[in-house]
């Protein structure tokens, strides 16, 4: 079987050694005679798994004791609704930063449950897409919190600044950035991340939230999205996605083994540099994002001719470079290079891109 390089944006690839460990334990977990997916989530076996998972998340992200960690259902999209329902009253204001597709969807959804101020921070700088620096964001004086997404996976645009709005609660969608770069948790009131990119299989969403924000939710809040209820039930108000939770726990241990988040960030920067270097020295590849706002996890580019783009996708797939076609909203090519993506695969894609240009450029 030829080598496959999986550049899927999500559900994304997982570390091979994690998959092998899961496979070896799948039918007979730790020689107990049962599979991890066929036992009660309330059994002491599974409670040990979730306790270890939370401890590792806290260690990897250096989470202070006054923050709670929840493992929730519904993906990041579920949190688009859950956050305003848990943190605001119907007439409260919140600032929603629009930097792209996902942040815009969060803003639209939130407007059902609060007064959302949608602030467009997209701009063109030197003919490249960029994001207005945070100090120029036109925030409302009455807003209870500021919500933004630091990495737009579809457009490949990232906000690398960390917030300094000391008078505002900061809510952040870290779905594609969590564990890929070092962050200061204390600068955020709540961060959330769906699991299918840098964490594990789809099915759970991690929420890291200040103690003081877990209070009485709006009456319309479904119990399954109510943070107070989730905290009281240890994130198990309903039967959770046990296999996703278990496999995510294996990924946390793998990140620790690899050297932690700081090491992941350095590797991700190196991987991104390989691809951007090829693009920037090329005639046929075009990345329209300003270098200061380029994503280190989702490298997006187009080819100068649509027919050439089609050829690129066909030939790259033949060579084992899979799932490079970008979301239909943006079009073009997208190489998603999350933590689990080996640097060798990125080098191989870079070499293929150079050879492709020599052949057709």
GROMACS .gro file of C-alpha atoms in nm:
model
  361
    1UNK     CA    1   0.000   0.000   0.000
    2UNK     CA    2   0.141   0.341  -0.100
    3UNK     CA    3   0.201   0.602   0.165
    4UNK     CA    4  -0.096   0.831   0.227
    5UNK     CA    5  -0.069   1.190   0.349
    6UNK     CA    6  -0.397   1.297   0.506
    7UNK     CA    7  -0.449   1.675   0.485
    8UNK     CA    8  -0.815   1.666   0.590
    9UNK     CA    9  -0.943   1.978   0.766
   10UNK     CA   10  -1.159   1.779   1.006
   11UNK     CA   11  -1.229   1.515   1.103
   12UNK     CA   12  -0.852   1.520   1.076
   13UNK     CA   13  -0.579   1.261   1.104
   14UNK     CA   14  -0.472   1.124   1.441
   15UNK     CA   15  -0.125   1.014   1.555
   16UNK     CA   16  -0.051   0.665   1.427
   17UNK     CA   17   0.072   0.544   1.763
   18UNK     CA   18  -0.255   0.657   1.921
   19UNK     CA   19  -0.454   0.464   1.661
   20UNK     CA   20  -0.238   0.156   1.713
   21UNK     CA   21  -0.284   0.172   2.090
   22UNK     CA   22  -0.660   0.210   2.048
   23UNK     CA   23  -0.665  -0.082   1.803
   24UNK     CA   24  -0.467  -0.309   2.034
   25UNK     CA   25  -0.702  -0.233   2.323
   26UNK     CA   26  -1.024  -0.212   2.125
   27UNK     CA   27  -1.162  -0.561   2.189
   28UNK     CA   28  -0.990  -0.627   2.519
   29UNK     CA   29  -0.918  -0.300   2.698
   30UNK     CA   30  -0.621  -0.346   2.934
   31UNK     CA   31  -0.694  -0.721   2.941
   32UNK     CA   32  -1.023  -0.664   3.123
   33UNK     CA   33  -1.220  -0.869   2.871
   34UNK     CA   34  -1.432  -0.585   2.730
   35UNK     CA   35  -1.405  -0.299   2.481
   36UNK     CA   36  -1.383   0.057   2.604
   37UNK     CA   37  -1.692   0.141   2.395
   38UNK     CA   38  -1.917  -0.112   2.566
   39UNK     CA   39  -1.892  -0.015   2.932
   40UNK     CA   40  -2.087   0.231   3.143
   41UNK     CA   41  -1.964   0.588   3.147
   42UNK     CA   42  -2.026   0.578   3.522
   43UNK     CA   43  -1.803   0.276   3.584
   44UNK     CA   44  -1.480   0.330   3.774
   45UNK     CA   45  -1.290   0.221   3.460
   46UNK     CA   46  -1.425   0.513   3.259
   47UNK     CA   47  -1.410   0.761   3.548
   48UNK     CA   48  -1.036   0.695   3.570
   49UNK     CA   49  -1.006   0.776   3.198
   50UNK     CA   50  -1.187   1.110   3.221
   51UNK     CA   51  -1.001   1.214   3.535
   52UNK     CA   52  -0.667   1.150   3.363
   53UNK     CA   53  -0.786   1.333   3.050
   54UNK     CA   54  -0.880   1.645   3.246
   55UNK     CA   55  -0.556   1.640   3.444
   56UNK     CA   56  -0.355   1.624   3.121
   57UNK     CA   57  -0.553   1.908   2.962
   58UNK     CA   58  -0.487   2.121   3.269
   59UNK     CA   59  -0.117   2.039   3.261
   60UNK     CA   60  -0.074   2.096   2.886
   61UNK     CA   61  -0.252   2.432   2.888
   62UNK     CA   62  -0.137   2.541   3.236
   63UNK     CA   63  -0.496   2.599   3.347
   64UNK     CA   64  -0.536   2.783   3.682
   65UNK     CA   65  -0.749   2.629   3.957
   66UNK     CA   66  -1.024   2.891   3.918
   67UNK     CA   67  -1.116   2.751   3.576
   68UNK     CA   68  -1.340   2.449   3.516
   69UNK     CA   69  -1.297   2.202   3.230
   70UNK     CA   70  -1.610   2.058   3.069
   71UNK     CA   71  -1.641   1.793   2.797
   72UNK     CA   72  -1.964   1.867   2.613
   73UNK     CA   73  -2.173   1.735   2.323
   74UNK     CA   74  -2.284   1.932   2.018
   75UNK     CA   75  -1.956   2.044   1.865
   76UNK     CA   76  -1.843   2.406   1.845
   77UNK     CA   77  -2.168   2.496   1.671
   78UNK     CA   78  -2.356   2.390   1.981
   79UNK     CA   79  -2.153   2.645   2.176
   80UNK     CA   80  -2.258   2.923   1.936
   81UNK     CA   81  -2.594   2.893   2.115
   82UNK     CA   82  -2.481   2.769   2.456
   83UNK     CA   83  -2.245   3.057   2.531
   84UNK     CA   84  -2.497   3.345   2.511
   85UNK     CA   85  -2.765   3.134   2.681
   86UNK     CA   86  -2.534   3.060   2.975
   87UNK     CA   87  -2.359   3.394   3.008
   88UNK     CA   88  -2.618   3.654   2.908
   89UNK     CA   89  -2.974   3.764   2.946
   90UNK     CA   90  -3.185   3.823   2.638
   91UNK     CA   91  -3.128   4.202   2.640
   92UNK     CA   92  -2.754   4.192   2.719
   93UNK     CA   93  -2.505   4.303   2.455
   94UNK     CA   94  -2.206   4.108   2.330
   95UNK     CA   95  -1.941   4.196   2.072
   96UNK     CA   96  -1.885   3.937   1.799
   97UNK     CA   97  -1.573   3.982   1.589
   98UNK     CA   98  -1.629   3.882   1.226
   99UNK     CA   99  -1.300   3.760   1.083
  100UNK     CA  100  -1.440   3.495   0.850
  101UNK     CA  101  -1.688   3.215   0.794
  102UNK     CA  102  -1.701   3.051   1.139
  103UNK     CA  103  -1.690   3.366   1.348
  104UNK     CA  104  -1.970   3.510   1.134
  105UNK     CA  105  -2.185   3.200   1.191
  106UNK     CA  106  -2.127   3.227   1.566
  107UNK     CA  107  -2.242   3.589   1.558
  108UNK     CA  108  -2.556   3.509   1.361
  109UNK     CA  109  -2.651   3.224   1.594
  110UNK     CA  110  -2.591   3.432   1.906
  111UNK     CA  111  -2.838   3.698   1.790
  112UNK     CA  112  -3.122   3.459   1.880
  113UNK     CA  113  -3.030   3.484   2.249
  114UNK     CA  114  -2.879   3.831   2.301
  115UNK     CA  115  -2.809   4.165   2.135
  116UNK     CA  116  -2.509   4.090   1.914
  117UNK     CA  117  -2.283   4.367   1.787
  118UNK     CA  118  -2.115   4.220   1.479
  119UNK     CA  119  -1.781   4.391   1.419
  120UNK     CA  120  -1.618   4.327   1.081
  121UNK     CA  121  -1.238   4.331   1.122
  122UNK     CA  122  -1.148   4.198   0.776
  123UNK     CA  123  -0.943   4.432   0.558
  124UNK     CA  124  -0.713   4.442   0.257
  125UNK     CA  125  -0.354   4.540   0.333
  126UNK     CA  126  -0.103   4.564   0.046
  127UNK     CA  127  -0.348   4.370  -0.174
  128UNK     CA  128  -0.361   4.088   0.082
  129UNK     CA  129  -0.640   3.985   0.319
  130UNK     CA  130  -0.562   4.076   0.677
  131UNK     CA  131  -0.721   4.139   1.015
  132UNK     CA  132  -0.747   4.477   1.182
  133UNK     CA  133  -0.519   4.485   1.490
  134UNK     CA  134  -0.708   4.439   1.817
  135UNK     CA  135  -0.642   4.793   1.938
  136UNK     CA  136  -0.860   4.921   1.652
  137UNK     CA  137  -1.157   4.694   1.716
  138UNK     CA  138  -1.459   4.915   1.773
  139UNK     CA  139  -1.598   4.746   2.083
  140UNK     CA  140  -1.921   4.849   2.250
  141UNK     CA  141  -1.904   5.004   2.597
  142UNK     CA  142  -2.204   4.797   2.709
  143UNK     CA  143  -2.092   4.460   2.578
  144UNK     CA  144  -2.056   4.187   2.842
  145UNK     CA  145  -1.802   3.989   2.641
  146UNK     CA  146  -1.602   3.983   2.318
  147UNK     CA  147  -1.619   3.669   2.107
  148UNK     CA  148  -1.372   3.588   1.833
  149UNK     CA  149  -1.215   3.299   1.642
  150UNK     CA  150  -0.834   3.311   1.619
  151UNK     CA  151  -0.812   3.075   1.322
  152UNK     CA  152  -1.050   3.067   1.027
  153UNK     CA  153  -0.989   2.724   0.875
  154UNK     CA  154  -1.157   2.794   0.541
  155UNK     CA  155  -0.980   3.118   0.450
  156UNK     CA  156  -0.653   3.035   0.627
  157UNK     CA  157  -0.664   3.362   0.823
  158UNK     CA  158  -0.536   3.374   1.182
  159UNK     CA  159  -0.528   3.626   1.464
  160UNK     CA  160  -0.195   3.574   1.637
  161UNK     CA  161  -0.239   3.853   1.891
  162UNK     CA  162  -0.360   3.765   2.238
  163UNK     CA  163  -0.628   3.991   2.388
  164UNK     CA  164  -0.564   4.278   2.629
  165UNK     CA  165  -0.920   4.399   2.685
  166UNK     CA  166  -0.894   4.406   3.061
  167UNK     CA  167  -1.248   4.537   3.109
  168UNK     CA  168  -1.407   4.269   2.889
  169UNK     CA  169  -1.467   3.898   2.919
  170UNK     CA  170  -1.297   3.723   2.628
  171UNK     CA  171  -1.466   3.423   2.465
  172UNK     CA  172  -1.268   3.235   2.204
  173UNK     CA  173  -1.334   2.953   1.956
  174UNK     CA  174  -1.009   2.756   1.962
  175UNK     CA  175  -1.140   2.457   1.765
  176UNK     CA  176  -0.852   2.452   1.516
  177UNK     CA  177  -0.582   2.619   1.728
  178UNK     CA  178  -0.602   2.445   2.066
  179UNK     CA  179  -0.280   2.258   2.160
  180UNK     CA  180  -0.111   2.394   1.844
  181UNK     CA  181   0.035   2.704   2.009
  182UNK     CA  182   0.102   2.828   2.359
  183UNK     CA  183  -0.171   3.053   2.500
  184UNK     CA  184  -0.216   3.236   2.828
  185UNK     CA  185  -0.541   3.095   2.963
  186UNK     CA  186  -0.568   3.381   3.213
  187UNK     CA  187  -0.638   3.623   2.927
  188UNK     CA  188  -0.960   3.440   2.842
  189UNK     CA  189  -1.284   3.397   3.033
  190UNK     CA  190  -1.396   3.101   2.825
  191UNK     CA  191  -1.240   2.906   2.542
  192UNK     CA  192  -1.399   2.617   2.357
  193UNK     CA  193  -1.284   2.368   2.096
  194UNK     CA  194  -1.450   2.087   1.908
  195UNK     CA  195  -1.249   1.767   1.908
  196UNK     CA  196  -1.209   1.671   1.542
  197UNK     CA  197  -0.897   1.872   1.454
  198UNK     CA  198  -0.625   1.882   1.720
  199UNK     CA  199  -0.790   1.672   1.992
  200UNK     CA  200  -0.943   1.348   1.869
  201UNK     CA  201  -1.245   1.204   1.686
  202UNK     CA  202  -1.559   1.412   1.643
  203UNK     CA  203  -1.808   1.390   1.927
  204UNK     CA  204  -1.698   1.610   2.217
  205UNK     CA  205  -1.621   1.977   2.274
  206UNK     CA  206  -1.384   2.102   2.542
  207UNK     CA  207  -1.486   2.411   2.738
  208UNK     CA  208  -1.247   2.588   2.972
  209UNK     CA  209  -1.437   2.846   3.175
  210UNK     CA  210  -1.386   3.076   3.473
  211UNK     CA  211  -1.565   2.955   3.786
  212UNK     CA  212  -1.754   3.280   3.826
  213UNK     CA  213  -1.921   3.250   3.485
  214UNK     CA  214  -2.101   2.928   3.571
  215UNK     CA  215  -2.424   3.068   3.707
  216UNK     CA  216  -2.793   3.071   3.628
  217UNK     CA  217  -2.852   3.024   3.257
  218UNK     CA  218  -3.145   3.159   3.057
  219UNK     CA  219  -3.465   2.958   3.112
  220UNK     CA  220  -3.468   2.847   2.749
  221UNK     CA  221  -3.124   2.683   2.781
  222UNK     CA  222  -3.148   2.309   2.711
  223UNK     CA  223  -3.022   2.110   3.007
  224UNK     CA  224  -2.768   1.938   2.786
  225UNK     CA  225  -2.606   2.278   2.716
  226UNK     CA  226  -2.639   2.420   3.067
  227UNK     CA  227  -2.289   2.465   3.213
  228UNK     CA  228  -2.409   2.444   3.573
  229UNK     CA  229  -2.580   2.111   3.507
  230UNK     CA  230  -2.282   1.981   3.308
  231UNK     CA  231  -2.042   2.073   3.587
  232UNK     CA  232  -2.259   1.907   3.851
  233UNK     CA  233  -2.287   1.589   3.642
  234UNK     CA  234  -1.913   1.578   3.555
  235UNK     CA  235  -2.000   1.646   3.189
  236UNK     CA  236  -2.222   1.338   3.187
  237UNK     CA  237  -2.576   1.472   3.205
  238UNK     CA  238  -2.640   1.242   2.910
  239UNK     CA  239  -2.440   0.942   2.794
  240UNK     CA  240  -2.131   1.107   2.643
  241UNK     CA  241  -1.935   1.009   2.332
  242UNK     CA  242  -1.722   0.769   2.535
  243UNK     CA  243  -1.492   0.651   2.257
  244UNK     CA  244  -1.418   1.006   2.144
  245UNK     CA  245  -1.341   1.103   2.504
  246UNK     CA  246  -1.116   0.799   2.551
  247UNK     CA  247  -0.925   0.853   2.225
  248UNK     CA  248  -0.887   1.224   2.298
  249UNK     CA  249  -0.728   1.123   2.628
  250UNK     CA  250  -0.472   0.917   2.436
  251UNK     CA  251  -0.394   1.220   2.220
  252UNK     CA  252  -0.334   1.435   2.530
  253UNK     CA  253  -0.081   1.178   2.652
  254UNK     CA  254   0.082   1.176   2.306
  255UNK     CA  255   0.120   1.556   2.309
  256UNK     CA  256   0.289   1.533   2.649
  257UNK     CA  257   0.521   1.262   2.516
  258UNK     CA  258   0.607   1.480   2.216
  259UNK     CA  259   0.719   1.766   2.440
  260UNK     CA  260   0.396   1.953   2.510
  261UNK     CA  261   0.228   2.248   2.343
  262UNK     CA  262   0.545   2.455   2.313
  263UNK     CA  263   0.706   2.180   2.103
  264UNK     CA  264   0.387   2.147   1.896
  265UNK     CA  265   0.395   2.519   1.818
  266UNK     CA  266   0.755   2.505   1.696
  267UNK     CA  267   0.679   2.204   1.475
  268UNK     CA  268   0.366   2.368   1.335
  269UNK     CA  269   0.560   2.684   1.249
  270UNK     CA  270   0.822   2.478   1.066
  271UNK     CA  271   0.558   2.285   0.873
  272UNK     CA  272   0.378   2.602   0.768
  273UNK     CA  273   0.707   2.765   0.664
  274UNK     CA  274   0.780   2.483   0.418
  275UNK     CA  275   0.453   2.538   0.233
  276UNK     CA  276   0.448   2.918   0.243
  277UNK     CA  277   0.807   2.926   0.114
  278UNK     CA  278   0.706   2.724  -0.192
  279UNK     CA  279   0.400   2.943  -0.249
  280UNK     CA  280   0.587   3.272  -0.211
  281UNK     CA  281   0.860   3.170  -0.456
  282UNK     CA  282   0.611   3.039  -0.710
  283UNK     CA  283   0.443   3.183  -1.017
  284UNK     CA  284   0.143   2.949  -1.023
  285UNK     CA  285   0.051   2.926  -0.652
  286UNK     CA  286  -0.128   3.219  -0.489
  287UNK     CA  287  -0.193   3.281  -0.119
  288UNK     CA  288  -0.392   3.602  -0.070
  289UNK     CA  289  -0.347   3.630   0.309
  290UNK     CA  290  -0.106   3.886   0.453
  291UNK     CA  291   0.193   3.709   0.617
  292UNK     CA  292   0.109   3.854   0.961
  293UNK     CA  293  -0.230   3.678   0.951
  294UNK     CA  294  -0.140   3.349   0.788
  295UNK     CA  295  -0.261   3.036   0.965
  296UNK     CA  296  -0.003   2.784   1.083
  297UNK     CA  297  -0.258   2.502   1.076
  298UNK     CA  298  -0.453   2.561   0.753
  299UNK     CA  299  -0.244   2.667   0.453
  300UNK     CA  300  -0.479   2.789   0.181
  301UNK     CA  301  -0.384   2.870  -0.178
  302UNK     CA  302  -0.513   2.878  -0.534
  303UNK     CA  303  -0.358   2.820  -0.874
  304UNK     CA  304  -0.360   3.087  -1.141
  305UNK     CA  305  -0.580   2.881  -1.372
  306UNK     CA  306  -0.884   2.674  -1.276
  307UNK     CA  307  -0.789   2.391  -1.514
  308UNK     CA  308  -0.447   2.378  -1.351
  309UNK     CA  309  -0.613   2.355  -1.010
  310UNK     CA  310  -0.816   2.055  -1.123
  311UNK     CA  311  -0.498   1.888  -1.252
  312UNK     CA  312  -0.325   1.960  -0.923
  313UNK     CA  313  -0.599   1.788  -0.724
  314UNK     CA  314  -0.604   1.485  -0.955
  315UNK     CA  315  -0.227   1.439  -0.963
  316UNK     CA  316  -0.174   1.508  -0.594
  317UNK     CA  317  -0.431   1.243  -0.503
  318UNK     CA  318  -0.254   0.991  -0.727
  319UNK     CA  319   0.062   1.060  -0.529
  320UNK     CA  320  -0.116   0.998  -0.199
  321UNK     CA  321  -0.183   1.359  -0.095
  322UNK     CA  322  -0.547   1.336   0.010
  323UNK     CA  323  -0.828   1.579   0.099
  324UNK     CA  324  -0.659   1.893  -0.033
  325UNK     CA  325  -0.972   2.040  -0.190
  326UNK     CA  326  -1.084   2.340   0.012
  327UNK     CA  327  -1.436   2.416   0.137
  328UNK     CA  328  -1.671   2.518  -0.145
  329UNK     CA  329  -1.719   2.862   0.017
  330UNK     CA  330  -1.356   2.954  -0.055
  331UNK     CA  331  -1.250   2.714  -0.327
  332UNK     CA  332  -0.889   2.635  -0.409
  333UNK     CA  333  -0.652   2.415  -0.210
  334UNK     CA  334  -0.619   2.372   0.165
  335UNK     CA  335  -0.347   2.177   0.342
  336UNK     CA  336  -0.449   2.125   0.704
  337UNK     CA  337  -0.136   2.053   0.906
  338UNK     CA  338  -0.255   2.002   1.262
  339UNK     CA  339  -0.040   1.852   1.537
  340UNK     CA  340  -0.076   1.495   1.411
  341UNK     CA  341   0.057   1.579   1.064
  342UNK     CA  342   0.416   1.459   1.038
  343UNK     CA  343   0.668   1.710   0.903
  344UNK     CA  344   0.780   1.449   0.649
  345UNK     CA  345   0.438   1.463   0.484
  346UNK     CA  346   0.459   1.841   0.461
  347UNK     CA  347   0.805   1.819   0.303
  348UNK     CA  348   0.672   1.564   0.054
  349UNK     CA  349   0.381   1.791  -0.041
  350UNK     CA  350   0.623   2.084  -0.082
  351UNK     CA  351   0.840   1.874  -0.314
  352UNK     CA  352   0.534   1.767  -0.514
  353UNK     CA  353   0.427   2.132  -0.552
  354UNK     CA  354   0.771   2.227  -0.686
  355UNK     CA  355   0.770   1.938  -0.936
  356UNK     CA  356   0.414   2.020  -1.043
  357UNK     CA  357   0.513   2.377  -1.121
  358UNK     CA  358   0.815   2.263  -1.320
  359UNK     CA  359   0.585   2.035  -1.521
  360UNK     CA  360   0.302   2.281  -1.588
  361UNK     CA  361   0.428   2.629  -1.491
   0.00000   0.00000   0.00000
